[in-house]
mmCIF file of C-alpha atoms and ligand atoms in Angstrom:
data_model
loop_
_atom_site.group_PDB
_atom_site.id
_atom_site.type_symbol
_atom_site.label_atom_id
_atom_site.label_comp_id
_atom_site.label_asym_id
_atom_site.label_seq_id
_atom_site.Cartn_x
_atom_site.Cartn_y
_atom_site.Cartn_z
ATOM 1 C CA UNK J 1 0.077 16.682 8.489
ATOM 2 C CA UNK J 2 -1.168 12.983 7.314
ATOM 3 C CA UNK J 3 1.214 12.363 4.645
ATOM 4 C CA UNK J 4 -0.034 10.675 1.180
ATOM 5 C CA UNK J 5 1.610 7.934 -0.840
ATOM 6 C CA UNK J 6 0.745 8.036 -4.523
ATOM 7 C CA UNK J 7 1.102 4.514 -6.595
ATOM 8 C CA UNK J 8 3.198 4.059 -9.212
ATOM 9 C CA UNK J 9 2.016 0.686 -10.505
ATOM 10 C CA UNK J 10 4.552 -0.369 -13.514
ATOM 11 C CA UNK J 11 2.379 -3.003 -14.925
ATOM 12 C CA UNK J 12 1.725 -3.956 -18.332
ATOM 13 C CA UNK J 13 -2.214 -3.421 -17.134
ATOM 14 C CA UNK J 14 -1.462 0.048 -15.934
ATOM 15 C CA UNK J 15 0.669 0.861 -18.784
ATOM 16 C CA UNK J 16 -0.791 -0.909 -21.351
ATOM 17 C CA UNK J 17 0.987 -0.975 -24.453
ATOM 18 C CA UNK J 18 4.262 0.467 -26.201
ATOM 19 C CA UNK J 19 7.588 -1.287 -25.250
ATOM 20 C CA UNK J 20 9.152 -1.046 -22.182
ATOM 21 C CA UNK J 21 11.169 2.455 -22.199
ATOM 22 C CA UNK J 22 7.544 3.476 -23.562
ATOM 23 C CA UNK J 23 5.997 2.122 -20.051
ATOM 24 C CA UNK J 24 8.928 3.759 -17.864
ATOM 25 C CA UNK J 25 8.798 7.277 -19.612
ATOM 26 C CA UNK J 26 5.086 7.096 -18.658
ATOM 27 C CA UNK J 27 5.456 5.494 -15.321
ATOM 28 C CA UNK J 28 8.175 8.736 -14.613
ATOM 29 C CA UNK J 29 5.608 11.287 -16.177
ATOM 30 C CA UNK J 30 2.995 9.986 -13.801
ATOM 31 C CA UNK J 31 4.997 9.664 -11.002
ATOM 32 C CA UNK J 32 6.049 13.066 -11.245
ATOM 33 C CA UNK J 33 2.857 14.741 -11.605
ATOM 34 C CA UNK J 34 1.663 12.586 -8.262
ATOM 35 C CA UNK J 35 4.681 14.446 -6.523
ATOM 36 C CA UNK J 36 3.100 17.748 -7.843
ATOM 37 C CA UNK J 37 -0.155 17.349 -6.792
ATOM 38 C CA UNK J 38 1.310 16.388 -3.128
ATOM 39 C CA UNK J 39 2.202 13.221 -2.899
ATOM 40 C CA UNK J 40 4.805 13.073 -0.198
ATOM 41 C CA UNK J 41 6.383 9.222 -1.137
ATOM 42 C CA UNK J 42 5.947 7.543 -4.435
ATOM 43 C CA UNK J 43 5.097 3.905 -4.290
ATOM 44 C CA UNK J 44 6.339 2.315 -6.913
ATOM 45 C CA UNK J 45 5.252 -1.525 -8.087
ATOM 46 C CA UNK J 46 6.136 -3.935 -10.443
ATOM 47 C CA UNK J 47 3.786 -6.698 -9.871
ATOM 48 C CA UNK J 48 0.016 -6.732 -9.044
ATOM 49 C CA UNK J 49 -0.633 -8.030 -5.848
ATOM 50 C CA UNK J 50 -4.710 -7.562 -6.284
ATOM 51 C CA UNK J 51 -6.392 -11.154 -5.535
ATOM 52 C CA UNK J 52 -6.046 -13.650 -8.059
ATOM 53 C CA UNK J 53 -3.339 -11.828 -9.528
ATOM 54 C CA UNK J 54 -0.704 -13.705 -11.241
ATOM 55 C CA UNK J 55 2.817 -13.477 -9.682
ATOM 56 C CA UNK J 56 5.802 -12.654 -12.145
ATOM 57 C CA UNK J 57 9.253 -13.263 -12.048
ATOM 58 C CA UNK J 58 11.362 -11.031 -9.895
ATOM 59 C CA UNK J 59 13.828 -10.686 -12.699
ATOM 60 C CA UNK J 60 10.637 -9.333 -14.545
ATOM 61 C CA UNK J 61 9.728 -7.023 -11.846
ATOM 62 C CA UNK J 62 13.450 -5.541 -11.585
ATOM 63 C CA UNK J 63 13.304 -4.614 -15.390
ATOM 64 C CA UNK J 64 9.837 -2.760 -14.785
ATOM 65 C CA UNK J 65 10.855 -0.748 -11.626
ATOM 66 C CA UNK J 66 14.478 0.100 -11.333
ATOM 67 C CA UNK J 67 14.827 2.485 -13.994
ATOM 68 C CA UNK J 68 11.378 3.800 -12.762
ATOM 69 C CA UNK J 69 12.912 4.218 -9.183
ATOM 70 C CA UNK J 70 16.752 6.046 -10.617
ATOM 71 C CA UNK J 71 14.262 8.621 -12.708
ATOM 72 C CA UNK J 72 12.281 9.536 -9.348
ATOM 73 C CA UNK J 73 14.763 9.351 -6.774
ATOM 74 C CA UNK J 74 17.296 11.555 -9.501
ATOM 75 C CA UNK J 75 14.661 13.591 -9.449
ATOM 76 C CA UNK J 76 14.730 14.271 -5.853
ATOM 77 C CA UNK J 77 11.277 12.446 -4.673
ATOM 78 C CA UNK J 78 11.430 9.763 -1.831
ATOM 79 C CA UNK J 79 10.635 6.228 -3.431
ATOM 80 C CA UNK J 80 9.140 3.056 -1.962
ATOM 81 C CA UNK J 81 8.764 -0.141 -3.577
ATOM 82 C CA UNK J 82 5.884 -1.911 -3.612
ATOM 83 C CA UNK J 83 7.381 -5.709 -3.507
ATOM 84 C CA UNK J 84 7.121 -9.290 -1.731
ATOM 85 C CA UNK J 85 10.717 -9.844 -3.276
ATOM 86 C CA UNK J 86 13.830 -9.336 -0.506
ATOM 87 C CA UNK J 87 16.223 -9.090 -4.234
ATOM 88 C CA UNK J 88 13.538 -6.454 -5.609
ATOM 89 C CA UNK J 89 13.401 -5.073 -2.217
ATOM 90 C CA UNK J 90 17.512 -4.550 -1.957
ATOM 91 C CA UNK J 91 18.205 -4.056 -5.857
ATOM 92 C CA UNK J 92 15.241 -0.874 -5.618
ATOM 93 C CA UNK J 93 17.122 0.443 -2.162
ATOM 94 C CA UNK J 94 20.277 0.405 -4.402
ATOM 95 C CA UNK J 95 18.356 2.286 -7.141
ATOM 96 C CA UNK J 96 17.149 5.026 -4.448
ATOM 97 C CA UNK J 97 14.362 3.713 -2.797
ATOM 98 C CA UNK J 98 14.162 4.435 1.082
ATOM 99 C CA UNK J 99 11.263 2.252 2.197
ATOM 100 C CA UNK J 100 10.562 -1.165 1.436
ATOM 101 C CA UNK J 101 7.095 -1.419 0.984
ATOM 102 C CA UNK J 102 6.066 -5.460 1.806
ATOM 103 C CA UNK J 103 2.149 -6.129 1.452
ATOM 104 C CA UNK J 104 3.072 -9.877 3.546
ATOM 105 C CA UNK J 105 5.153 -7.971 6.094
ATOM 106 C CA UNK J 106 8.089 -10.183 5.530
ATOM 107 C CA UNK J 107 6.344 -13.448 5.271
ATOM 108 C CA UNK J 108 6.275 -13.783 1.990
ATOM 109 C CA UNK J 109 10.143 -13.981 1.132
ATOM 110 C CA UNK J 110 12.243 -15.534 4.076
ATOM 111 C CA UNK J 111 15.104 -13.464 3.027
ATOM 112 C CA UNK J 112 13.212 -10.146 3.356
ATOM 113 C CA UNK J 113 13.715 -9.245 6.589
ATOM 114 C CA UNK J 114 17.714 -10.050 6.324
ATOM 115 C CA UNK J 115 17.391 -7.511 2.899
ATOM 116 C CA UNK J 116 15.916 -4.541 4.686
ATOM 117 C CA UNK J 117 17.815 -5.028 7.880
ATOM 118 C CA UNK J 118 20.790 -4.808 5.777
ATOM 119 C CA UNK J 119 19.452 -2.055 3.813
ATOM 120 C CA UNK J 120 19.429 0.901 5.874
ATOM 121 C CA UNK J 121 15.549 1.414 4.686
ATOM 122 C CA UNK J 122 12.339 1.739 6.485
ATOM 123 C CA UNK J 123 10.154 -1.088 6.350
ATOM 124 C CA UNK J 124 6.090 -0.979 5.967
ATOM 125 C CA UNK J 125 4.952 -4.318 7.139
ATOM 126 C CA UNK J 126 1.202 -5.053 5.449
ATOM 127 C CA UNK J 127 -1.232 -7.378 7.538
ATOM 128 C CA UNK J 128 -1.928 -10.647 5.113
ATOM 129 C CA UNK J 129 -2.539 -13.954 6.073
ATOM 130 C CA UNK J 130 -1.192 -15.490 2.156
ATOM 131 C CA UNK J 131 -0.384 -14.698 -1.697
ATOM 132 C CA UNK J 132 -3.075 -13.589 -3.543
ATOM 133 C CA UNK J 133 -4.673 -16.790 -5.241
ATOM 134 C CA UNK J 134 -5.691 -17.739 -2.138
ATOM 135 C CA UNK J 135 -6.520 -15.033 0.161
ATOM 136 C CA UNK J 136 -9.711 -15.200 0.713
ATOM 137 C CA UNK J 137 -9.573 -19.058 2.175
ATOM 138 C CA UNK J 138 -7.913 -16.818 5.499
ATOM 139 C CA UNK J 139 -10.180 -14.498 5.963
ATOM 140 C CA UNK J 140 -11.741 -16.115 8.851
ATOM 141 C CA UNK J 141 -11.743 -13.939 12.473
ATOM 142 C CA UNK J 142 -13.472 -13.503 15.325
ATOM 143 C CA UNK J 143 -11.833 -10.061 16.456
ATOM 144 C CA UNK J 144 -11.002 -8.542 13.182
ATOM 145 C CA UNK J 145 -8.978 -5.612 14.078
ATOM 146 C CA UNK J 146 -7.829 -7.079 17.531
ATOM 147 C CA UNK J 147 -6.476 -9.826 15.437
ATOM 148 C CA UNK J 148 -4.817 -8.016 13.079
ATOM 149 C CA UNK J 149 -3.175 -6.167 15.611
ATOM 150 C CA UNK J 150 -1.646 -9.062 17.158
ATOM 151 C CA UNK J 151 -0.260 -10.152 14.111
ATOM 152 C CA UNK J 152 1.109 -7.128 13.100
ATOM 153 C CA UNK J 153 2.776 -7.181 16.795
ATOM 154 C CA UNK J 154 4.325 -11.012 15.612
ATOM 155 C CA UNK J 155 5.510 -9.266 12.369
ATOM 156 C CA UNK J 156 6.976 -6.166 14.164
ATOM 157 C CA UNK J 157 8.943 -8.650 17.004
ATOM 158 C CA UNK J 158 10.260 -10.494 13.698
ATOM 159 C CA UNK J 159 11.501 -7.859 11.814
ATOM 160 C CA UNK J 160 13.438 -6.467 15.842
ATOM 161 C CA UNK J 161 14.893 -9.957 16.045
ATOM 162 C CA UNK J 162 16.024 -9.390 12.277
ATOM 163 C CA UNK J 163 18.077 -5.727 13.482
ATOM 164 C CA UNK J 164 15.178 -3.701 11.826
ATOM 165 C CA UNK J 165 14.635 -0.849 15.010
ATOM 166 C CA UNK J 166 10.959 0.079 15.552
ATOM 167 C CA UNK J 167 11.245 3.862 14.498
ATOM 168 C CA UNK J 168 12.003 2.355 11.205
ATOM 169 C CA UNK J 169 8.960 0.355 10.660
ATOM 170 C CA UNK J 170 5.473 1.560 9.217
ATOM 171 C CA UNK J 171 2.117 -0.478 10.254
ATOM 172 C CA UNK J 172 -0.683 -1.438 7.776
ATOM 173 C CA UNK J 173 -3.445 -3.727 8.471
ATOM 174 C CA UNK J 174 -3.816 -4.402 4.864
ATOM 175 C CA UNK J 175 -7.350 -3.596 3.866
ATOM 176 C CA UNK J 176 -8.549 -5.942 0.927
ATOM 177 C CA UNK J 177 -5.978 -8.568 1.562
ATOM 178 C CA UNK J 178 -7.390 -11.529 3.504
ATOM 179 C CA UNK J 179 -10.485 -9.286 4.088
ATOM 180 C CA UNK J 180 -13.597 -9.710 2.650
ATOM 181 C CA UNK J 181 -16.058 -7.191 2.524
ATOM 182 C CA UNK J 182 -17.200 -6.058 6.266
ATOM 183 C CA UNK J 183 -14.371 -7.138 7.531
ATOM 184 C CA UNK J 184 -12.492 -4.159 5.732
ATOM 185 C CA UNK J 185 -14.906 -1.698 7.749
ATOM 186 C CA UNK J 186 -14.073 -3.161 10.880
ATOM 187 C CA UNK J 187 -10.460 -2.765 10.633
ATOM 188 C CA UNK J 188 -10.968 0.942 9.848
ATOM 189 C CA UNK J 189 -13.413 1.449 12.947
ATOM 190 C CA UNK J 190 -11.008 -0.414 15.107
ATOM 191 C CA UNK J 191 -7.799 1.537 13.590
ATOM 192 C CA UNK J 192 -7.026 3.132 17.020
ATOM 193 C CA UNK J 193 -5.819 -0.708 17.652
ATOM 194 C CA UNK J 194 -3.299 -0.289 14.949
ATOM 195 C CA UNK J 195 -2.294 3.138 15.878
ATOM 196 C CA UNK J 196 -1.931 2.174 19.461
ATOM 197 C CA UNK J 197 0.943 -0.474 18.757
ATOM 198 C CA UNK J 198 3.221 2.843 18.568
ATOM 199 C CA UNK J 199 4.872 2.493 15.019
ATOM 200 C CA UNK J 200 3.603 4.882 11.983
ATOM 201 C CA UNK J 201 0.439 3.715 10.166
ATOM 202 C CA UNK J 202 -0.179 3.582 6.742
ATOM 203 C CA UNK J 203 -3.592 2.822 5.036
ATOM 204 C CA UNK J 204 -4.095 1.730 1.237
ATOM 205 C CA UNK J 205 -7.890 2.054 0.676
ATOM 206 C CA UNK J 206 -7.801 3.309 -2.786
ATOM 207 C CA UNK J 207 -10.119 2.268 -5.487
ATOM 208 C CA UNK J 208 -10.596 -1.239 -3.218
ATOM 209 C CA UNK J 209 -13.586 -3.529 -3.934
ATOM 210 C CA UNK J 210 -15.148 -3.088 -0.464
ATOM 211 C CA UNK J 211 -15.830 0.563 -1.531
ATOM 212 C CA UNK J 212 -17.589 -0.143 -4.556
ATOM 213 C CA UNK J 213 -19.537 -2.682 -2.747
ATOM 214 C CA UNK J 214 -20.800 -0.051 -0.569
ATOM 215 C CA UNK J 215 -21.715 2.427 -3.548
ATOM 216 C CA UNK J 216 -22.700 -0.046 -6.148
ATOM 217 C CA UNK J 217 -26.195 -0.983 -3.887
ATOM 218 C CA UNK J 218 -27.908 1.425 -6.091
ATOM 219 C CA UNK J 219 -25.999 0.978 -9.498
ATOM 220 C CA UNK J 220 -23.559 -1.797 -9.838
ATOM 221 C CA UNK J 221 -21.312 0.264 -12.348
ATOM 222 C CA UNK J 222 -19.183 1.998 -9.992
ATOM 223 C CA UNK J 223 -16.527 4.449 -12.125
ATOM 224 C CA UNK J 224 -13.173 5.235 -11.135
ATOM 225 C CA UNK J 225 -13.982 8.775 -10.169
ATOM 226 C CA UNK J 226 -16.603 7.504 -7.641
ATOM 227 C CA UNK J 227 -14.150 5.055 -6.303
ATOM 228 C CA UNK J 228 -11.578 8.297 -6.056
ATOM 229 C CA UNK J 229 -14.035 10.170 -4.021
ATOM 230 C CA UNK J 230 -14.642 7.378 -1.369
ATOM 231 C CA UNK J 231 -11.367 6.941 -1.664
ATOM 232 C CA UNK J 232 -10.736 10.483 -0.442
ATOM 233 C CA UNK J 233 -13.221 10.265 2.522
ATOM 234 C CA UNK J 234 -11.886 7.149 4.108
ATOM 235 C CA UNK J 235 -8.447 8.899 3.803
ATOM 236 C CA UNK J 236 -9.622 11.833 5.487
ATOM 237 C CA UNK J 237 -11.581 9.832 8.278
ATOM 238 C CA UNK J 238 -8.304 7.527 8.515
ATOM 239 C CA UNK J 239 -6.556 10.682 9.118
ATOM 240 C CA UNK J 240 -8.747 11.995 11.867
ATOM 241 C CA UNK J 241 -7.697 8.460 13.312
ATOM 242 C CA UNK J 242 -4.493 8.971 13.764
ATOM 243 C CA UNK J 243 -2.612 7.527 10.806
ATOM 244 C CA UNK J 244 0.435 8.686 9.588
ATOM 245 C CA UNK J 245 0.052 8.052 5.851
ATOM 246 C CA UNK J 246 -2.497 6.820 3.151
ATOM 247 C CA UNK J 247 -1.671 5.068 0.009
ATOM 248 C CA UNK J 248 -3.810 6.402 -3.039
ATOM 249 C CA UNK J 249 -3.993 6.575 -6.557
ATOM 250 C CA UNK J 250 -5.749 9.631 -6.643
ATOM 251 C CA UNK J 251 -3.094 12.256 -4.499
ATOM 252 C CA UNK J 252 -5.345 15.360 -5.600
ATOM 253 C CA UNK J 253 -8.728 14.229 -4.375
ATOM 254 C CA UNK J 254 -6.852 12.916 -1.339
ATOM 255 C CA UNK J 255 -4.973 16.026 -0.734
ATOM 256 C CA UNK J 256 -7.933 18.475 -0.740
ATOM 257 C CA UNK J 257 -10.010 15.676 1.699
ATOM 258 C CA UNK J 258 -7.164 15.744 3.783
ATOM 259 C CA UNK J 259 -6.993 19.655 3.787
ATOM 260 C CA UNK J 260 -10.340 19.773 5.219
ATOM 261 C CA UNK J 261 -9.855 17.210 8.237
ATOM 262 C CA UNK J 262 -7.223 19.019 9.070
ATOM 263 C CA UNK J 263 -9.259 22.227 9.109
ATOM 264 C CA UNK J 264 -11.427 20.521 10.953
ATOM 265 C CA UNK J 265 -9.071 19.545 13.526
ATOM 266 C CA UNK J 266 -7.409 23.302 13.678
ATOM 267 C CA UNK J 267 -3.938 21.879 12.076
HETATM 268 N N1 LIG O 1 -2.608 -2.274 -1.568
HETATM 269 C C1 LIG O 1 -2.266 -2.813 -2.868
HETATM 270 C C2 LIG O 1 -0.732 -2.619 -2.977
HETATM 271 N N2 LIG O 1 -0.042 -2.345 -2.188
HETATM 272 N N3 LIG O 1 0.644 -1.656 -0.042
HETATM 273 C C3 LIG O 1 0.434 -0.975 1.295
HETATM 274 N N4 LIG O 1 1.163 -0.778 2.329
HETATM 275 N N5 LIG O 1 -1.102 -0.913 1.428
HETATM 276 C C4 LIG O 1 -2.014 -1.696 0.764
HETATM 277 O O1 LIG O 1 -2.938 -1.695 1.093
HETATM 278 C C5 LIG O 1 -1.570 -1.808 -0.514
HETATM 279 C C6 LIG O 1 -0.319 -2.067 -1.016
HETATM 280 C C7 LIG O 1 -3.207 -3.266 -3.944
HETATM 281 O O2 LIG O 1 -3.381 -2.263 -4.465
HETATM 282 P P1 LIG O 1 -2.802 -1.801 -6.232
HETATM 283 O O3 LIG O 1 -3.318 -2.996 -6.899
HETATM 284 O O4 LIG O 1 -4.452 -0.695 -6.165
HETATM 285 O O5 LIG O 1 -1.723 -1.072 -5.741
#
């Protein structure tokens, strides 16, 4: 069965107004709802990685995520920490996270690989070519899926050299990261090249712009509901392409879509 990572963003724009404790309570309640809806992992993040997003300091990031991780882990939920910062990754694992989800694949912080190796956590490594502010300047490819697979293989080698066993790795081709529009479809069409690398594969299409670009052809205003439906479809197709897990906001919709895909396949 394909796993479902439920997204728990603890950022001011995702949980607006109210003080920090209010934010923590809401984030924990949201995570527990996602778990009840079928999430197999709760992916907690305190810094937006969206294109053009401002960086926040790691102290602020940790103040946002650590209390949420502690409570979700204490409730028995498998938790991952979505961060580019080694110090946040290490603190999150001490607070109960079992997976470090680094969209930069270890490139964003020179201390990350050593921190993960020492923590004993699993390591989800994304395909990445630079920080949010300038990521589209790096979106030059000849064969997208092949180049993404090649660069993920380099990240695997670096992780191995740091003492992280391949069995602890999860690969993510980084949909929307240094990839514009159709390049994301090229990656999805070539998912088998990523799956063939060996480790578990994670994919995150949820609500991303490349989906809205398709749906917007007749109508510029693409609602969250429509993006969630599109996400459920891409998640089901990704499941059939052999991914291990999908990372989504709307867990219930994707759970249903995966159930149908699995029924189709008789699993
Ligand atoms: N995308 C975002 C954040 N974290 N982590 C992984 N592993 N894969 C992704 O595609 C990914 C990620 C950006 O999306 P969000 O702002 O909606 O969380």
